[in-house]
CSV table of C-alpha atoms in Angstrom, one decimal:
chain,number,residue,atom,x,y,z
A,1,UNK,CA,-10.1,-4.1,0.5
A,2,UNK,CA,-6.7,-4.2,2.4
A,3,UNK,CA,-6.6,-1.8,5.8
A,4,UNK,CA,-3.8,-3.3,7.0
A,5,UNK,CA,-0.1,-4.5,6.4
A,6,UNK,CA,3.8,-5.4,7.8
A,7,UNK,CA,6.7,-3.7,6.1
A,8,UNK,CA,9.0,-5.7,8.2
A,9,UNK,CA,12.0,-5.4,5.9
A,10,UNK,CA,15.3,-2.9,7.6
A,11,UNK,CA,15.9,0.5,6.1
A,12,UNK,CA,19.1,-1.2,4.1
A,13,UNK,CA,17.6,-3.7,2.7
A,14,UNK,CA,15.1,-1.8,1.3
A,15,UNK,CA,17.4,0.5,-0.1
A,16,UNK,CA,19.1,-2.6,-2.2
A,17,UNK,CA,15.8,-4.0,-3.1
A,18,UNK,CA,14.3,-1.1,-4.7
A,19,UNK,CA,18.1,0.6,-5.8
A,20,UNK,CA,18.1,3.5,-3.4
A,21,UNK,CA,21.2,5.7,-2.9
A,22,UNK,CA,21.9,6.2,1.2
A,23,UNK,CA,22.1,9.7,0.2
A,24,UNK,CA,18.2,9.8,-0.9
A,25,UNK,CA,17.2,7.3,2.2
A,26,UNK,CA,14.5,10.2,4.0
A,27,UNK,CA,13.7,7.1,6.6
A,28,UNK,CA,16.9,7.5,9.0
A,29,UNK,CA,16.4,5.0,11.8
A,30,UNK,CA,13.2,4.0,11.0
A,31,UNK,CA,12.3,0.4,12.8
A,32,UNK,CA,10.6,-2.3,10.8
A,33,UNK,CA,6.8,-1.8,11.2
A,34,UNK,CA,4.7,-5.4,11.4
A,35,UNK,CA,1.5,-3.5,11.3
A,36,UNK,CA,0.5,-0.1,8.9
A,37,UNK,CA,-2.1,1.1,9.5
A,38,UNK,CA,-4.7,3.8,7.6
A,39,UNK,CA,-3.5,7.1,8.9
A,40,UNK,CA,-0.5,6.2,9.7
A,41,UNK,CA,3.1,6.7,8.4
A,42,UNK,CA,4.8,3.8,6.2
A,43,UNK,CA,7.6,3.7,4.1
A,44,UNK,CA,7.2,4.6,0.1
A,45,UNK,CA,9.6,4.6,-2.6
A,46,UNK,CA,9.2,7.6,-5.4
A,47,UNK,CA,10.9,9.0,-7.7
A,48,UNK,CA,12.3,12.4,-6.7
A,49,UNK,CA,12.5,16.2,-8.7
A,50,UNK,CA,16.1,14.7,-10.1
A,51,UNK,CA,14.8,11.6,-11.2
A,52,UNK,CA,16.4,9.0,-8.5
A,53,UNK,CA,14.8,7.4,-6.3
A,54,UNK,CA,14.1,8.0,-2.6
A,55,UNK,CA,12.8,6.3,0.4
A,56,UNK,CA,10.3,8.9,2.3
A,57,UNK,CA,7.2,8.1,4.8
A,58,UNK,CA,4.1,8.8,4.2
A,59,UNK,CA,0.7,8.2,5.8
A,60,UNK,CA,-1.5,5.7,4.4
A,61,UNK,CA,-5.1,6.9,3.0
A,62,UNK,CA,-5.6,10.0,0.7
A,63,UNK,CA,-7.7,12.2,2.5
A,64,UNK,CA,-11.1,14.3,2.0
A,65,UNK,CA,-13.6,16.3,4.3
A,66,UNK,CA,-16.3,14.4,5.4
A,67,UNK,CA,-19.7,16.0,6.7
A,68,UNK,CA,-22.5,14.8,9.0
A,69,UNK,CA,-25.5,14.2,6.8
A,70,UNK,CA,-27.6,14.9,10.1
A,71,UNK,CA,-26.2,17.7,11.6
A,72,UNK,CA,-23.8,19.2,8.1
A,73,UNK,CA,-20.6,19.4,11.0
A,74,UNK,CA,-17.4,18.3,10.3
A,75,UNK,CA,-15.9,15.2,11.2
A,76,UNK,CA,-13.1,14.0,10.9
A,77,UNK,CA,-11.6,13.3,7.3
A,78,UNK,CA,-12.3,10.1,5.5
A,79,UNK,CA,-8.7,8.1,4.5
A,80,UNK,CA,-9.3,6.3,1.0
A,81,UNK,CA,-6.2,3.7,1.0
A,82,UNK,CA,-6.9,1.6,-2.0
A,83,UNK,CA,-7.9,2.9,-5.3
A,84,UNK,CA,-9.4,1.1,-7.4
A,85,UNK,CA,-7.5,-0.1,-10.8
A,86,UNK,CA,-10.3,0.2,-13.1
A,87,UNK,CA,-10.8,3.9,-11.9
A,88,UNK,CA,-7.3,4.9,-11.9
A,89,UNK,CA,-7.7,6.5,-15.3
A,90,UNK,CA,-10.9,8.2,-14.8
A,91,UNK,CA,-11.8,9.1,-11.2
A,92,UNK,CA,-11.1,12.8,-9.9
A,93,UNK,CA,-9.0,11.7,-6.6
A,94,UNK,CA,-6.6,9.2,-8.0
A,95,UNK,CA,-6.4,10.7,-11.9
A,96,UNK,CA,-3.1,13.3,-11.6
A,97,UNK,CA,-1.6,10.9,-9.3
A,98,UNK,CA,-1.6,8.1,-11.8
A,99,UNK,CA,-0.2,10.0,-14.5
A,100,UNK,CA,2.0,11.9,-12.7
A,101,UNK,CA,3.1,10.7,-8.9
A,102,UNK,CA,3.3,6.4,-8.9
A,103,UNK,CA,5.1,5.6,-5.9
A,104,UNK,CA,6.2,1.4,-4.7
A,105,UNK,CA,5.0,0.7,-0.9
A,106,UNK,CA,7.2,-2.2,0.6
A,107,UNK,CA,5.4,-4.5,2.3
A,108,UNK,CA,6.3,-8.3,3.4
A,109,UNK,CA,2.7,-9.0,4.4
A,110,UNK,CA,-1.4,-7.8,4.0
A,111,UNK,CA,-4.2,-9.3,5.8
A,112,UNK,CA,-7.7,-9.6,4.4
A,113,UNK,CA,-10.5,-10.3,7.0
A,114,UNK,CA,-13.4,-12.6,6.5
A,115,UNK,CA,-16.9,-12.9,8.0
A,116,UNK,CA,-18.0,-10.7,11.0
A,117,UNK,CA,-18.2,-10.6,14.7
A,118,UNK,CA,-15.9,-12.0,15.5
A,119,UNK,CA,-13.5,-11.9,11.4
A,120,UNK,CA,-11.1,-14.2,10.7
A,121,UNK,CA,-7.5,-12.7,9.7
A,122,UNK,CA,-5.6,-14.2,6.9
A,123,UNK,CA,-2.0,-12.5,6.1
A,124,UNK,CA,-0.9,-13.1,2.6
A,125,UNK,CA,2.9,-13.2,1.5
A,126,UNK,CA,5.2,-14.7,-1.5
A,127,UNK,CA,6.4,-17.6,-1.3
A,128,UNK,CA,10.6,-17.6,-1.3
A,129,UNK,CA,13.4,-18.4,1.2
A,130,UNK,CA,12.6,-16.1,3.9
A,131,UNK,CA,9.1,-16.4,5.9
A,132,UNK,CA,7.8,-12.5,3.9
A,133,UNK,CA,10.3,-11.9,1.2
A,134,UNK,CA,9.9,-8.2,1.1
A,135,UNK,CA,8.0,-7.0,-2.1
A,136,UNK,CA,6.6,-3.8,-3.4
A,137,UNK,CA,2.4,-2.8,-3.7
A,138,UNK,CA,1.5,-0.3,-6.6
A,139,UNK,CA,0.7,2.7,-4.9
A,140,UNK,CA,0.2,6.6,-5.9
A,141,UNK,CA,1.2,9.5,-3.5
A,142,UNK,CA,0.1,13.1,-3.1
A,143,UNK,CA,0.9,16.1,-0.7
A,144,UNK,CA,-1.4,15.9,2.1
A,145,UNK,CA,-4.0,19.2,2.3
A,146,UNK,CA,-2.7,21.0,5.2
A,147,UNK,CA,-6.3,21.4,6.6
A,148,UNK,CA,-6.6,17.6,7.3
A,149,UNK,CA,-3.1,16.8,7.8
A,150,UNK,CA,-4.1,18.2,11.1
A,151,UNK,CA,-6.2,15.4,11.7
A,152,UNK,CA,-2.9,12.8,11.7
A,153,UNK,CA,-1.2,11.4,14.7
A,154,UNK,CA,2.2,11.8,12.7
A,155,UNK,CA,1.9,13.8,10.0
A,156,UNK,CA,4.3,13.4,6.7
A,157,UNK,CA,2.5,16.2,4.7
A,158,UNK,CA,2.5,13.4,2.2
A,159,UNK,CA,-0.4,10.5,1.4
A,160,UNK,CA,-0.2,7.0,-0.1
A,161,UNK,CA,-2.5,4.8,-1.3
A,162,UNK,CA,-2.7,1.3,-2.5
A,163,UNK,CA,-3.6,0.1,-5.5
A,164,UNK,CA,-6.4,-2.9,-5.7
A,165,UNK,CA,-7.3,-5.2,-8.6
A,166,UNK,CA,-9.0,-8.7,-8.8
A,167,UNK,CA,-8.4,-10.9,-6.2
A,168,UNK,CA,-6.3,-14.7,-7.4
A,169,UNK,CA,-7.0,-17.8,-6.9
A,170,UNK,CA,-5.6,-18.0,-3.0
A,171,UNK,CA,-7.1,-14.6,-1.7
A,172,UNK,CA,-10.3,-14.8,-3.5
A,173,UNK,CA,-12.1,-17.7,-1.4
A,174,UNK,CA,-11.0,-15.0,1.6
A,175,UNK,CA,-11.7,-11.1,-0.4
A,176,UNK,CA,-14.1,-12.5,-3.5
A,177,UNK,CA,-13.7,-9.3,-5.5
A,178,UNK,CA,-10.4,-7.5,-4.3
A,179,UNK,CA,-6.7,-7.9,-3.6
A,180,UNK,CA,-3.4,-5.4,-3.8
A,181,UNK,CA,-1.3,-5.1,-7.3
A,182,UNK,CA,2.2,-6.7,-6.4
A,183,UNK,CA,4.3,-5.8,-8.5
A,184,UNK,CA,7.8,-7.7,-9.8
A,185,UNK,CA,11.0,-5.9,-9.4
A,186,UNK,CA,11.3,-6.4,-13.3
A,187,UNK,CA,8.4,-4.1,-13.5
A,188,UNK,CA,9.2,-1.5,-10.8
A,189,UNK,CA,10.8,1.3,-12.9
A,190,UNK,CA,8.0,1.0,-15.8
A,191,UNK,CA,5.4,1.6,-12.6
A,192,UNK,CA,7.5,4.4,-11.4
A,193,UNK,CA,8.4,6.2,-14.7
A,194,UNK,CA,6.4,4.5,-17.8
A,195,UNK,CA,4.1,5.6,-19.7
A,196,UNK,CA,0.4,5.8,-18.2
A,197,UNK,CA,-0.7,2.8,-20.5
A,198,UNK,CA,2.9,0.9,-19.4
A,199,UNK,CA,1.9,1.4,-15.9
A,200,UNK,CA,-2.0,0.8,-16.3
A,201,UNK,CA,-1.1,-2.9,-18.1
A,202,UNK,CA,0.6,-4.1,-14.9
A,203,UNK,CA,-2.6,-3.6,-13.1
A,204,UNK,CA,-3.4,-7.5,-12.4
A,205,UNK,CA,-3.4,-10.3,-10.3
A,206,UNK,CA,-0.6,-11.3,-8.8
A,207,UNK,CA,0.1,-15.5,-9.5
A,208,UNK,CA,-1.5,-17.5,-6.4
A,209,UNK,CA,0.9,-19.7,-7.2
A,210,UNK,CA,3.8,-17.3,-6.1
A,211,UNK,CA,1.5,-16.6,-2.4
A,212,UNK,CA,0.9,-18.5,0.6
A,213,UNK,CA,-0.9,-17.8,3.8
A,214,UNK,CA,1.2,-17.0,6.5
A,215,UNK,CA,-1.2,-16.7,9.5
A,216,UNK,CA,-5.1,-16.6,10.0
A,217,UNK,CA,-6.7,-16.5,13.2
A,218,UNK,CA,-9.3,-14.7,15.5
A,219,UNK,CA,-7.8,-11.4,17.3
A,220,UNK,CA,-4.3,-13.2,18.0
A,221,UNK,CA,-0.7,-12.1,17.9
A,222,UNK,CA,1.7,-14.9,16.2
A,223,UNK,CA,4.9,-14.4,14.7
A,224,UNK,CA,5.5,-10.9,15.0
A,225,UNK,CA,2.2,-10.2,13.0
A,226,UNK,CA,-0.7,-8.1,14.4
A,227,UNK,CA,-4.1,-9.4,13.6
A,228,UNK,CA,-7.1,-7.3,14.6
């Protein structure tokens, strides 16, 4: 289950990699984040009314209310920010986002934590000239509810959410069951626009072949990457 990942790549080069006109770049200014965090605002590629595509933030984690078993009050909302790809299809929260509102989520990095007290941080990236070639996560997006966009330190009125299926060969000994969908640029337009079965057949594992580790450690700071 990823909670946590860089999208160190500058506003322009994202807008080459993923084919964005300046004119739909909703980001402005926006610095290079090395850690996103559930909650929080990162940046997402969609497709827009007009059919381009556009560079907007949104914050990571669709919400819902969640209730005190022991005393019924409310607390604050639960953030679900990986869905699951063999309930994309079928499960009420992620369903008419599928079909209808498939978004890319640049990253250059995701860290999956092993054992407990203290974990271990690995960070995953591809392996390519640059130390995190940037590279796009399946996600889906929704407008936030208003009643628990409240709850947001920096509200977008907008929620992402990444998508998660079998962990490969490199991240399994480190998440047995889980790892993000990465998608190739090849396949970015059929995620964004396909057909619902397109889209649904590019929900795999990434090669490990194509990954490398690019930190692990115990509650350290190296290269520019956060680890908890």
């Amino acid at each position: 289950m990823c909670n946590l990942y860089s999208a160190t790549t500058n506003v322009q080069a994202m807008r080459e990699l993923f084919r964005v006109k300046p004119d739909n770049d909703r980001l402005g200014n926006a610095e290079p984040r090395t850690a996103v965090w559930p909650k929080y605002p990162g940046p997402v590629v969609r497709t827009d009314d007009g059919g381009e595509r556009e560079l907007v933030e949104m914050n990571w984690g669709f919400l819902t209310k969640n209730v005190s078993k022991k005393t019924g009050k409310e607390l604050k909302p639960q953030a679900w920010n990986n869905a699951r790809d063999d309930k994309v299809r079928t499960n009420g929260l992620w369903k008419n986002s599928f079909l209808k509102r498939r978004c890319l989520i640049p990253a250059s990095s995701f860290r999956e934590a092993k054992g407990k007290r203290p974990a271990t941080d690995f960070w995953f990236a591809l392996m390519g000239d640059e130390p995190r070639p940037p590279f796009a996560m399946a996600g889906l997006w929704q407008p936030t509810p208003p009643a628990l966009a409240t709850s947001l330190d920096a509200p977008t009125g907008l929620s992402h959410t990444v998508v998660t299926t079998t962990s490969n060969d490199i991240v399994r000994p480190v998440h047995p069951s889980r790892m993000v969908v990465i998608l190739d640029p090849s396949d970015y337009e059929t995620w964004l626009n396909g057909s619902p079965d397109e889209a649904f057949a590019l929900l795999h594992p990434y090669p490990s072949e194509r990954m490398k580790i690019v930190m692990e450690g115990i509650g350290i700071l190296r290269d520019g990457e956060p680890s908890i």
